[in-house]
Amino acid sequence: MAESTIKLDAKIPEGLLAEKWTKYRSTMPLVNPANKRNLEIIVVGTGLAGASAAATLAELGYKVKAFCFQDSPRRAHSIAAQGGINAAKNYQNDGDSTYRLFYDTIKGGDYRSREANVYRLAEVSTDIIDQCVAQGVPFAREYGGMLSNRSFGGVQVQRTFYAAGQTGQQLLLGAYSALERQVGMGAVDMFSRHEMLEVVMIDGKARGIIARNLITGELERHFGHAVVLASGGYGNVFYLSTNAMGSNVTAAWKATKHGAAFANPCFTQIHPTCIPVSGDHQSKLTLMSESLRNDGRIWVPLKKDDSRKAVDIPEEERDYYLERRYPAFGNLVPRDVASRAAKERCDAGFGVGHSKMAVYLDFAASFERYGHLEANKNNLHGLIQEEILDLGRAVVKEKYGNLFDMYKQITGEDPYQMPMRIYPAVHYTMGGLWVDYNLMTNVPGLYACGEANFSDHGANRLGASALMQGLADGYFVLPYTIGAYLSGEIRTKSIPTDHEAFVEAENAVKNRINKLLQIKGKQSPESFHKRLGKIMWDKCGMARNEAGLKEAISEIRALKDEFWTDVRVMGDVEEFNPELDKAGRVADFIELGELMCIDALNRNESCGGHFREEYQTEEGEALRDDANYIYVAAWTQKEDGSWQLNKEPLNYENIKIAQRSYK
């Protein structure tokens, strides 16, 4: 007999959309300061969401344990979000507002996100900027001292705050400073080089974790009245992505094994502005920030298989295809739209470079425009063309210099003299653990924030919104909502870690590790990861179809069987063993990859980053099925290992649903 679906209660407060969060925050149960000192919270992950959450919770008086699988929180992948962070401050006086940020986010996510969560995100966005400025984050400023803004894809206002081309790094340093202050005060116990390998459940609630010391190999038991997962996304299931190689899904996946629903796993974001693949030797791809699309124009030759250098192709023989197809937004269309357009041009034979799987990102027009502005501003007359271009290059260097330097170091080409070559690559995952309005999963006491949850972006994330969500969750949402849960836990004493649930959880981890070590096959974990990535990219990547997804599911299941019979893990348990770490993560990726394909096969529509070839308009745009698929697909695993689909309907009471158009 089939297991019944679980009830997904989003716990959205009653009342007007603009008043929900303020009223809810003001009326939820609280924990008094004396009781906070007796409550322990585990935070797994110390990127922007985890570091900000751990610092804020400790500041409030809770006892916090923070777990970082890196040697320092400063190495979290949040630093890779270079371009900026959104906030509806309307400094440009260009018509921005909380509602407009809310609307742009819902529309950008192709009407597949929860209204209440998105409005709250837009509402607290302005507080984030004030918080970060107070921490000393060096946001770019105008000449008069006002914080500067630029545009990102999918919007027609300038609301993105930035620190040159390293915004994520600077924001992370701010959160890291707040976290380290609490570590220094003894309010946070920091466990670096530790990886969470199991959730400990007691009486149906998350009560701790089993973590492995990645230096010594020792397994450790840690109790918490609540567990917060801020462990990032799962883009590395594709092997080649813009994510750091260590980024993985293991923490979230262990939660899923204990009944936490995994929502919308097929919603993967492909970023259009990445350095193209150069060969089989690569283990990751490099992101060129979306901010570059503010000043760079994207084009391909009008003639197929044009082998001329970009600078030798005259203006009239170039196709600025985004400007042609989407005149209202031009080069700043959302990422999913820009990515599919680049793929279409390359597949049609207009690609550039050695592989012909790239398009140009050209700054020549900006060099000239900024050059003339600088010359006029400084009363410089009679300059020759190259001198004007040099003035413009200096302006662009000030805005994006580190990105241009990075491109030159990787490709050997100077983007100040010739256009960049870019192509789409896996970047961000909109899916993740299902959470309610409080950011709690369907497992009591288990929370997820930042990219680890599914909550705010729908089927496609707008650029500069990842940093916004991570800090919103960590600084301004979770510290309130977790208190409402913990107010009912003040009588729960710390549970000793010799409790049978901790013993059983640790034994489960030991058995899994020993099983990996005892296989002694012939293939490395890395080789399985590469093969999985190719299946995923080819059949569940930028475009999917029914036949390909069914093939992928079959191939992944065969790969899983092969992995558990022929993987070879070198080294031993009780030592520093990156191969063992990798093997466990790849095993989780293989299982997740299958679920992603199952989810993509179930969703018979195209929306955002999920593009089913069978469901598209005559112009090649995504074709949603609002009659049948306005829901969150939240998957739980049954006892026999198969997957159960649970649906959370999405209700739009404040926005009119329409076919997305950026023309």
XYZ file of C-alpha atoms in Angstrom:
663
model
C 0.000 0.000 0.000
C 1.404 3.419 -0.985
C 2.396 5.748 1.836
C 0.228 8.844 2.164
C 1.550 12.311 1.466
C 2.567 14.564 4.332
C 0.748 17.801 5.098
C 2.910 20.824 4.344
C 1.794 23.728 6.490
C 3.602 26.896 5.412
C 2.388 28.686 8.574
C 1.862 31.945 6.668
C 0.432 34.584 9.031
C -2.994 36.041 8.426
C -3.499 39.664 7.385
C -2.414 42.040 4.643
C 0.782 41.093 2.825
C 2.600 44.292 3.795
C 1.708 43.799 7.464
C 2.273 40.046 7.891
C 5.899 40.101 9.018
C 5.685 43.165 11.255
C 2.611 41.903 13.075
C 3.876 38.314 13.295
C 7.270 39.379 14.609
C 5.606 41.529 17.234
C 3.267 38.834 18.520
C 5.293 35.601 18.385
C 6.355 33.911 21.652
C 9.685 35.022 23.133
C 12.406 33.440 25.244
C 13.560 35.517 28.186
C 17.302 36.252 28.548
C 17.822 33.889 31.484
C 16.340 30.963 29.550
C 18.330 31.743 26.393
C 21.530 30.988 28.307
C 20.322 27.402 28.769
C 19.345 26.776 25.157
C 21.858 25.364 22.672
C 21.669 25.862 18.918
C 23.775 24.081 16.306
C 24.536 25.986 13.089
C 25.972 23.927 10.241
C 27.720 26.101 7.671
C 29.382 29.469 8.172
C 28.867 31.279 4.891
C 26.746 34.406 4.823
C 23.571 32.741 6.114
C 25.300 30.592 8.732
C 27.773 33.199 9.982
C 25.114 35.896 10.287
C 22.701 33.493 12.012
C 25.316 32.179 14.467
C 26.537 35.690 15.315
C 23.021 37.064 15.819
C 21.803 34.101 17.871
C 24.847 34.374 20.121
C 24.320 38.112 20.441
C 20.801 37.347 21.648
C 22.206 35.128 24.386
C 21.838 31.585 23.062
C 24.661 29.050 23.329
C 25.779 28.397 19.767
C 27.945 25.746 18.155
C 29.031 26.594 14.592
C 30.411 23.974 12.201
C 32.584 24.837 9.209
C 34.060 22.224 6.903
C 36.654 24.746 5.716
C 39.639 25.838 7.790
C 37.954 29.233 8.228
C 34.512 30.756 7.568
C 36.330 33.252 5.355
C 36.666 30.495 2.749
C 32.903 29.965 2.441
C 31.626 29.989 -1.118
C 29.650 33.174 -0.407
C 32.757 35.073 -1.498
C 32.075 34.019 -5.092
C 28.964 36.226 -5.307
C 30.908 39.123 -6.757
C 28.386 41.458 -8.330
C 26.229 42.896 -5.570
C 23.291 42.689 -3.193
C 19.769 43.964 -3.840
C 17.852 46.336 -1.590
C 14.805 48.504 -2.253
C 16.202 51.772 -0.898
C 15.400 53.770 -4.060
C 18.538 55.895 -3.723
C 18.382 56.505 -7.483
C 14.837 57.855 -7.239
C 13.995 55.695 -10.250
C 10.722 54.259 -8.995
C 11.970 51.396 -6.837
C 10.000 50.243 -3.796
C 9.479 47.233 -1.559
C 6.571 46.181 -3.743
C 8.610 46.505 -6.950
C 11.413 44.332 -5.556
C 8.758 41.844 -4.441
C 7.115 41.895 -7.876
C 10.400 41.588 -9.790
C 11.395 38.594 -7.647
C 8.071 36.794 -8.126
C 8.108 37.470 -11.869
C 11.802 36.596 -12.179
C 11.083 33.270 -10.472
C 8.377 32.617 -13.078
C 5.560 32.626 -10.494
C 6.792 29.594 -8.597
C 7.673 31.145 -5.225
C 5.705 31.843 -2.055
C 4.308 35.388 -1.900
C 4.658 35.920 1.844
C 8.304 34.866 1.997
C 9.271 36.990 -0.985
C 7.560 40.098 0.350
C 9.343 39.678 3.687
C 12.641 39.367 1.837
C 11.995 42.624 -0.005
C 10.860 44.281 3.202
C 14.010 43.502 5.228
C 16.390 44.153 2.334
C 16.879 47.779 3.350
C 17.888 46.769 6.888
C 20.627 44.550 5.482
C 22.417 47.479 3.862
C 22.295 49.509 7.085
C 23.610 46.523 9.043
C 26.507 45.954 6.657
C 27.454 49.634 6.449
C 27.560 49.706 10.257
C 29.923 46.715 10.139
C 32.240 48.595 7.819
C 31.499 46.844 4.530
C 33.118 49.139 1.914
C 30.235 49.569 -0.516
C 30.963 51.701 -3.577
C 29.922 55.329 -3.175
C 29.140 58.231 -5.445
C 31.302 61.362 -5.384
C 29.061 62.988 -2.763
C 29.211 59.976 -0.430
C 25.893 58.338 -1.296
C 26.025 54.569 -1.708
C 26.204 53.679 -5.395
C 23.836 51.341 -7.245
C 23.876 49.411 -10.500
C 21.417 47.187 -12.348
C 21.150 43.421 -12.535
C 19.094 41.172 -14.781
C 15.316 41.133 -14.787
C 14.766 44.662 -13.459
C 14.488 48.191 -14.816
C 15.784 50.040 -11.759
C 19.198 50.357 -10.106
C 18.946 48.643 -6.723
C 22.137 46.594 -6.506
C 24.686 47.734 -3.910
C 28.228 46.571 -4.562
C 31.862 46.658 -3.511
C 33.713 46.700 -6.842
C 33.655 43.088 -8.106
C 34.047 41.432 -4.708
C 30.795 42.152 -2.900
C 30.346 38.638 -1.516
C 33.825 38.652 -0.064
C 33.325 41.989 1.671
C 29.912 41.011 3.052
C 31.342 37.718 4.288
C 34.141 39.568 6.075
C 31.473 41.643 7.817
C 29.532 38.569 8.939
C 32.782 36.795 9.822
C 33.820 39.715 12.023
C 30.487 39.579 13.848
C 30.866 35.820 14.268
C 34.469 35.977 15.487
C 33.496 38.628 18.029
C 31.072 36.126 19.529
C 33.684 33.369 19.360
C 36.086 35.602 21.230
C 33.464 36.290 23.889
C 32.854 32.568 24.358
C 29.268 32.740 23.094
C 30.015 30.623 20.000
C 32.018 27.402 19.942
C 33.599 27.201 16.493
C 34.344 23.787 14.983
C 36.360 24.319 11.820
C 37.311 21.400 9.543
C 34.243 19.484 10.723
C 31.594 17.961 8.458
C 28.085 17.048 9.563
C 27.297 13.464 8.580
C 24.051 12.757 10.439
C 21.098 14.395 12.140
C 20.215 12.997 15.572
C 16.474 12.592 16.121
C 14.930 12.142 19.579
C 11.153 11.853 20.010
C 10.562 13.170 16.498
C 12.656 16.312 16.945
C 16.119 17.266 15.684
C 18.330 17.180 18.772
C 21.864 17.178 17.466
C 24.328 16.023 14.865
C 27.170 13.621 14.287
C 30.184 15.444 12.844
C 33.491 14.144 11.558
C 36.717 15.930 12.408
C 38.236 16.128 8.936
C 41.789 16.371 10.313
C 41.773 13.413 12.715
C 38.864 11.406 11.307
C 37.225 11.251 14.731
C 33.425 11.171 14.934
C 31.873 13.589 17.430
C 28.420 13.858 18.992
C 26.871 17.296 19.539
C 23.557 18.109 21.191
C 21.353 21.075 20.320
C 17.833 22.132 21.217
C 17.570 23.068 17.536
C 19.684 22.459 14.434
C 20.136 25.060 11.690
C 21.447 23.975 8.285
C 23.102 26.777 6.311
C 25.229 24.524 4.161
C 24.660 26.065 0.723
C 23.397 24.633 -2.529
C 23.928 21.482 -4.553
C 25.148 22.771 -7.932
C 28.180 20.485 -7.835
C 25.924 17.555 -8.677
C 26.806 18.650 -12.243
C 30.543 18.322 -11.454
C 31.406 21.362 -13.566
C 29.843 24.438 -11.992
C 30.847 27.815 -10.618
C 30.782 26.369 -7.100
C 33.925 25.659 -5.106
C 34.877 21.989 -5.401
C 34.125 21.363 -1.733
C 30.530 22.592 -1.975
C 28.199 19.632 -1.459
C 24.706 18.519 -0.496
C 25.553 16.115 2.322
C 24.108 18.063 5.280
C 20.781 18.689 3.535
C 20.700 15.153 2.191
C 21.132 13.609 5.652
C 18.177 15.723 6.766
C 16.168 14.350 3.853
C 17.005 10.828 4.984
C 15.273 11.675 8.273
C 12.058 12.843 6.659
C 12.821 16.464 5.756
C 11.172 17.214 2.417
C 13.434 18.268 -0.464
C 11.634 20.895 -2.528
C 11.887 21.676 -6.248
C 15.251 19.917 -6.781
C 15.043 20.369 -10.566
C 15.106 24.184 -10.297
C 18.757 24.779 -11.160
C 20.096 28.135 -12.274
C 22.401 28.328 -15.268
C 24.453 31.541 -15.177
C 24.990 33.081 -18.639
C 28.259 34.876 -17.846
C 30.926 32.231 -17.226
C 34.295 31.517 -18.786
C 33.721 28.641 -21.259
C 34.973 25.106 -20.663
C 38.510 24.729 -21.966
C 39.016 20.977 -21.647
C 38.547 17.727 -19.699
C 41.172 18.785 -17.159
C 38.829 21.273 -15.487
C 37.223 20.577 -12.122
C 35.231 23.822 -11.884
C 34.179 26.827 -13.924
C 34.744 30.499 -13.239
C 31.952 33.020 -12.974
C 32.219 36.435 -14.573
C 29.851 38.564 -12.509
C 26.453 39.482 -13.911
C 27.366 43.073 -13.065
C 29.455 43.058 -16.254
C 26.215 43.015 -18.243
C 25.630 46.595 -17.064
C 28.373 47.815 -19.379
C 29.127 44.883 -21.670
C 27.141 44.106 -24.808
C 26.587 40.478 -25.804
C 26.823 39.496 -29.453
C 27.719 36.839 -32.022
C 28.653 37.196 -35.700
C 25.795 37.432 -38.189
C 27.569 34.805 -40.303
C 27.771 31.170 -39.196
C 31.186 29.687 -38.357
C 32.842 33.096 -38.630
C 36.514 32.511 -37.768
C 37.603 36.171 -37.788
C 38.819 37.851 -34.625
C 36.107 39.812 -32.837
C 37.832 43.145 -33.465
C 37.897 42.386 -37.207
C 34.142 41.895 -37.444
C 32.493 45.245 -38.310
C 29.490 46.530 -36.383
C 27.036 45.849 -39.196
C 28.038 42.149 -39.201
C 27.275 41.601 -35.514
C 24.081 40.286 -33.935
C 23.392 41.829 -30.527
C 20.787 39.153 -30.074
C 19.579 40.030 -26.559
C 19.046 43.649 -27.541
C 17.282 42.451 -30.681
C 15.005 39.929 -28.982
C 14.352 41.756 -25.695
C 14.530 45.489 -26.384
C 12.950 46.537 -23.045
C 15.639 44.783 -20.967
C 18.388 44.169 -23.521
C 21.530 42.626 -22.033
C 19.933 42.661 -18.572
C 17.292 39.982 -19.094
C 17.119 37.356 -16.316
C 19.739 34.643 -16.206
C 17.598 31.803 -17.482
C 16.505 33.851 -20.517
C 20.055 34.990 -21.328
C 21.429 31.467 -20.910
C 18.937 29.829 -23.247
C 19.465 32.577 -25.820
C 23.237 31.974 -25.795
C 22.737 28.230 -26.152
C 20.319 28.751 -29.034
C 22.802 30.949 -30.941
C 25.661 28.497 -30.399
C 23.552 25.460 -31.305
C 22.522 27.295 -34.503
C 26.177 27.651 -35.536
C 26.940 31.236 -34.514
C 29.193 30.424 -31.559
C 32.720 31.828 -31.278
C 36.105 30.692 -30.020
C 37.850 27.344 -30.556
C 34.922 25.296 -29.258
C 32.258 27.467 -30.944
C 30.400 27.214 -27.632
C 30.783 30.817 -26.539
C 29.478 34.313 -27.255
C 31.167 37.692 -26.912
C 30.805 40.109 -24.002
C 32.129 43.355 -25.443
C 33.035 46.564 -23.552
C 34.217 48.667 -26.490
C 31.082 50.845 -26.478
C 31.435 51.479 -22.743
C 35.116 52.402 -23.084
C 34.133 55.034 -25.625
C 31.076 56.292 -23.728
C 32.882 56.621 -20.399
C 35.893 58.114 -22.168
C 33.838 60.946 -23.647
C 32.144 61.553 -20.283
C 35.494 61.787 -18.520
C 36.937 64.055 -21.201
C 33.954 66.425 -20.962
C 33.986 66.375 -17.171
C 37.666 67.315 -17.052
C 37.582 69.745 -20.003
C 39.970 67.633 -22.036
C 39.682 68.641 -25.684
C 41.398 67.451 -28.821
C 42.065 63.914 -27.595
C 42.651 61.201 -30.158
C 40.404 58.120 -30.135
C 42.853 55.882 -28.255
C 43.256 58.493 -25.509
C 39.471 58.654 -25.113
C 39.338 54.847 -24.914
C 42.077 54.852 -22.255
C 40.007 57.234 -20.142
C 37.035 54.900 -20.508
C 39.108 51.844 -19.658
C 40.190 53.539 -16.432
C 36.551 54.027 -15.416
C 35.685 50.409 -16.214
C 38.779 49.240 -14.328
C 37.624 51.066 -11.223
C 34.243 49.322 -11.410
C 35.266 45.829 -12.485
C 39.056 45.683 -12.405
C 39.447 42.479 -10.392
C 37.055 40.647 -12.738
C 39.011 41.767 -15.801
C 42.262 40.688 -14.139
C 40.788 37.296 -13.272
C 39.630 36.770 -16.845
C 43.098 37.591 -18.186
C 44.804 35.265 -15.709
C 42.561 32.363 -16.684
C 42.354 32.839 -20.453
C 45.565 34.725 -21.282
C 43.497 37.291 -23.189
C 43.246 40.982 -22.299
C 39.548 42.006 -22.086
C 40.550 45.676 -22.260
C 41.707 45.010 -25.833
C 39.284 42.327 -27.032
C 35.839 41.087 -25.970
C 35.453 38.412 -23.313
C 34.144 35.032 -24.378
C 31.392 33.646 -22.144
C 28.998 30.691 -22.020
C 26.344 29.507 -19.533
C 27.259 27.233 -16.627
C 25.584 25.784 -13.536
C 25.655 28.357 -10.757
C 22.887 28.357 -8.133
C 20.160 26.001 -6.991
C 16.714 27.385 -6.230
C 15.585 24.041 -4.835
C 16.519 22.876 -1.355
C 15.009 21.742 1.906
C 11.340 22.674 2.210
C 10.782 25.235 4.949
C 7.746 27.054 6.270
C 7.447 30.799 6.912
C 9.580 30.307 10.047
C 12.388 28.666 7.993
C 11.745 25.356 9.776
C 11.610 22.150 7.754
C 8.776 19.689 8.259
C 11.035 18.063 10.880
C 10.494 19.871 14.209
C 13.567 21.718 15.431
C 15.382 21.448 12.098
C 15.830 24.753 10.244
C 17.369 25.638 6.877
C 18.460 29.064 5.705
C 20.228 30.627 2.734
C 20.720 28.517 -0.369
C 20.100 25.340 1.651
C 16.356 26.049 1.592
C 14.001 26.519 -1.343
C 12.010 29.428 -0.068
C 12.417 32.694 -1.926
C 13.422 32.401 -5.581
C 10.918 30.167 -7.322
C 12.124 28.691 -10.610
C 14.849 31.297 -11.240
C 16.861 33.583 -8.985
C 17.374 37.195 -9.968
C 20.979 38.332 -9.840
C 22.203 39.913 -6.568
C 19.447 38.188 -4.589
C 21.502 35.322 -3.128
C 23.447 37.594 -0.793
C 20.200 39.335 0.065
C 18.442 36.104 1.047
C 21.398 34.685 2.986
C 21.741 37.785 5.151
C 17.985 38.304 5.478
C 17.584 34.762 6.811
C 20.574 34.963 9.129
C 20.297 38.490 10.534
C 16.597 39.322 10.400
C 14.356 36.244 10.087
C 15.723 33.122 11.793
C 16.720 34.845 15.074
C 13.043 35.787 15.561
C 11.327 32.654 14.289
C 13.552 30.129 16.043
C 12.708 31.821 19.313
C 9.043 30.977 18.841
C 9.971 27.279 18.670
C 12.502 27.405 21.493
C 10.003 29.104 23.784
C 8.396 25.670 24.026
C 11.719 23.963 24.748
C 12.822 25.857 27.861
C 12.022 22.844 30.087
C 14.090 20.506 27.919
C 17.433 19.928 29.600
C 20.572 19.267 27.581
C 20.457 15.630 26.525
C 23.695 13.721 27.230
C 25.398 12.493 24.088
C 25.560 8.946 25.437
C 21.809 8.802 24.776
C 20.927 5.795 22.617
C 19.859 8.047 19.726
C 23.366 9.528 19.529
C 24.908 6.056 19.753
C 22.692 4.754 16.949
C 23.377 7.795 14.755
C 27.139 7.475 15.211
C 27.001 3.753 14.440
C 25.075 4.486 11.247
C 27.833 6.876 10.161
C 30.546 4.335 11.051
C 28.792 1.622 9.060
C 28.467 3.884 6.016
C 32.142 4.875 6.173
C 33.312 1.295 6.666
C 31.192 0.146 3.751
C 32.895 2.712 1.500
C 36.355 1.653 2.618
C 35.680 -2.068 2.273
C 34.535 -2.007 -1.362
C 38.137 -1.721 -2.628
C 37.104 -1.381 -6.249
C 39.033 0.085 -9.171
C 37.491 3.524 -9.746
C 38.041 6.755 -7.849
C 35.203 8.811 -6.340
C 36.219 11.613 -8.717
C 35.609 9.445 -11.782
C 32.061 8.678 -10.642
C 31.441 12.364 -9.971
C 32.556 13.260 -13.500
C 30.310 10.633 -15.057
C 27.343 11.755 -12.980
C 27.987 15.363 -13.974
C 27.956 14.513 -17.677
C 24.639 12.657 -17.365
C 23.117 15.564 -15.462
C 24.389 18.286 -17.818
C 23.427 16.422 -20.981
C 19.958 15.313 -19.860
C 18.904 17.526 -16.952
C 20.845 20.689 -17.725
C 19.875 23.758 -19.746
C 17.184 21.800 -21.577
C 15.344 18.610 -20.652
C 12.907 16.279 -22.366
C 10.945 13.212 -21.329
C 13.083 10.665 -23.171
C 16.353 12.132 -21.919
C 15.175 12.309 -18.320
C 14.036 8.683 -18.356
C 17.421 7.688 -19.775
C 19.177 9.755 -17.107
C 17.248 8.082 -14.284
C 18.168 4.651 -15.624
C 21.820 5.624 -16.105
C 22.111 7.160 -12.635
C 20.647 4.052 -11.018
C 23.196 1.931 -12.860
C 25.941 4.345 -11.827
C 24.838 4.038 -8.206
C 25.059 0.240 -8.335
C 28.493 0.497 -9.931
C 29.651 3.020 -7.329
C 28.761 0.758 -4.404
C 30.561 -2.207 -5.970
C 33.608 -0.654 -7.649
C 34.611 2.582 -5.924
C 38.069 2.613 -4.372
C 38.635 4.830 -1.367
C 42.261 5.164 -0.422
C 43.506 5.759 3.115
C 41.945 4.989 6.470
C 39.213 6.310 8.744
C 41.122 7.845 11.614
C 43.222 10.260 9.604
C 43.042 13.208 7.251
C 41.389 11.588 4.232
C 39.933 13.859 1.524
C 39.200 10.824 -0.665
C 36.870 9.448 1.979
C 35.203 12.851 2.344
C 34.757 13.009 -1.421
C 33.327 9.492 -1.647
C 30.581 10.250 0.857
C 29.641 13.434 -0.936
C 29.555 11.736 -4.342
C 27.299 8.989 -2.950
C 24.862 11.707 -1.855
C 25.131 13.525 -5.182
C 24.242 10.350 -7.068
C 21.046 9.910 -5.056
C 20.172 13.593 -5.403
C 20.802 13.474 -9.164
C 18.190 10.762 -9.521
C 15.662 12.820 -7.548
C 16.389 15.915 -9.660
C 15.568 13.971 -12.803
C 12.416 12.510 -11.222
C 11.295 16.017 -10.275
C 12.069 17.381 -13.754
C 10.156 14.493 -15.338
C 7.161 15.125 -13.098
C 6.952 18.846 -13.942
C 5.403 18.809 -17.409
C 5.944 22.484 -18.092
C 8.771 24.943 -18.624
C 9.377 27.617 -16.017
C 12.461 29.615 -15.107
C 15.537 27.401 -15.008
C 13.462 24.287 -15.732
C 13.135 24.161 -19.519
C 11.325 21.159 -20.940
C 11.744 21.137 -24.718
C 8.200 19.828 -25.167
C 6.769 22.941 -23.503
C 7.839 26.147 -25.219
C 6.260 28.957 -27.202
C 6.733 29.400 -30.938
C 9.485 31.907 -30.095
C 11.328 29.390 -27.920
C 10.333 30.875 -24.561
C 9.351 28.881 -21.467
C 5.694 27.799 -21.477
C 4.229 27.363 -17.997
C 1.216 25.250 -17.116
C -0.470 27.310 -14.417
C -3.514 25.077 -14.335
C -1.553 22.065 -13.090
C 1.820 23.108 -11.681
C 1.426 26.124 -9.392
C 2.799 24.200 -6.448
C 5.985 23.445 -4.588
C 7.072 19.884 -5.305
C 8.382 18.621 -1.949
C 9.750 15.081 -2.044
C 10.106 12.642 0.851
C 11.641 9.193 0.738
C 9.557 6.112 1.421
C 10.758 3.047 3.302
C 11.442 1.185 0.038
C 13.704 4.008 -1.177
C 11.265 5.430 -3.740
C 10.086 9.031 -3.624
C 6.760 10.476 -2.524
C 5.561 13.755 -4.048
C 3.993 16.188 -1.576
C 2.488 19.412 -2.918
C 2.266 22.853 -1.334
C -0.153 24.929 -3.452
C 1.030 28.455 -4.245
C -1.646 31.111 -3.893
C -1.199 34.497 -5.565
C -3.448 37.074 -3.965
C -1.398 40.205 -4.585
C 0.094 39.652 -8.025
C -1.599 38.915 -11.305
C -0.068 35.861 -12.907
C 1.011 36.498 -16.488
C 3.264 35.029 -19.136
C 6.721 36.379 -18.414
C 7.863 38.945 -20.962
C 11.041 41.018 -21.083
C 10.316 42.569 -24.466
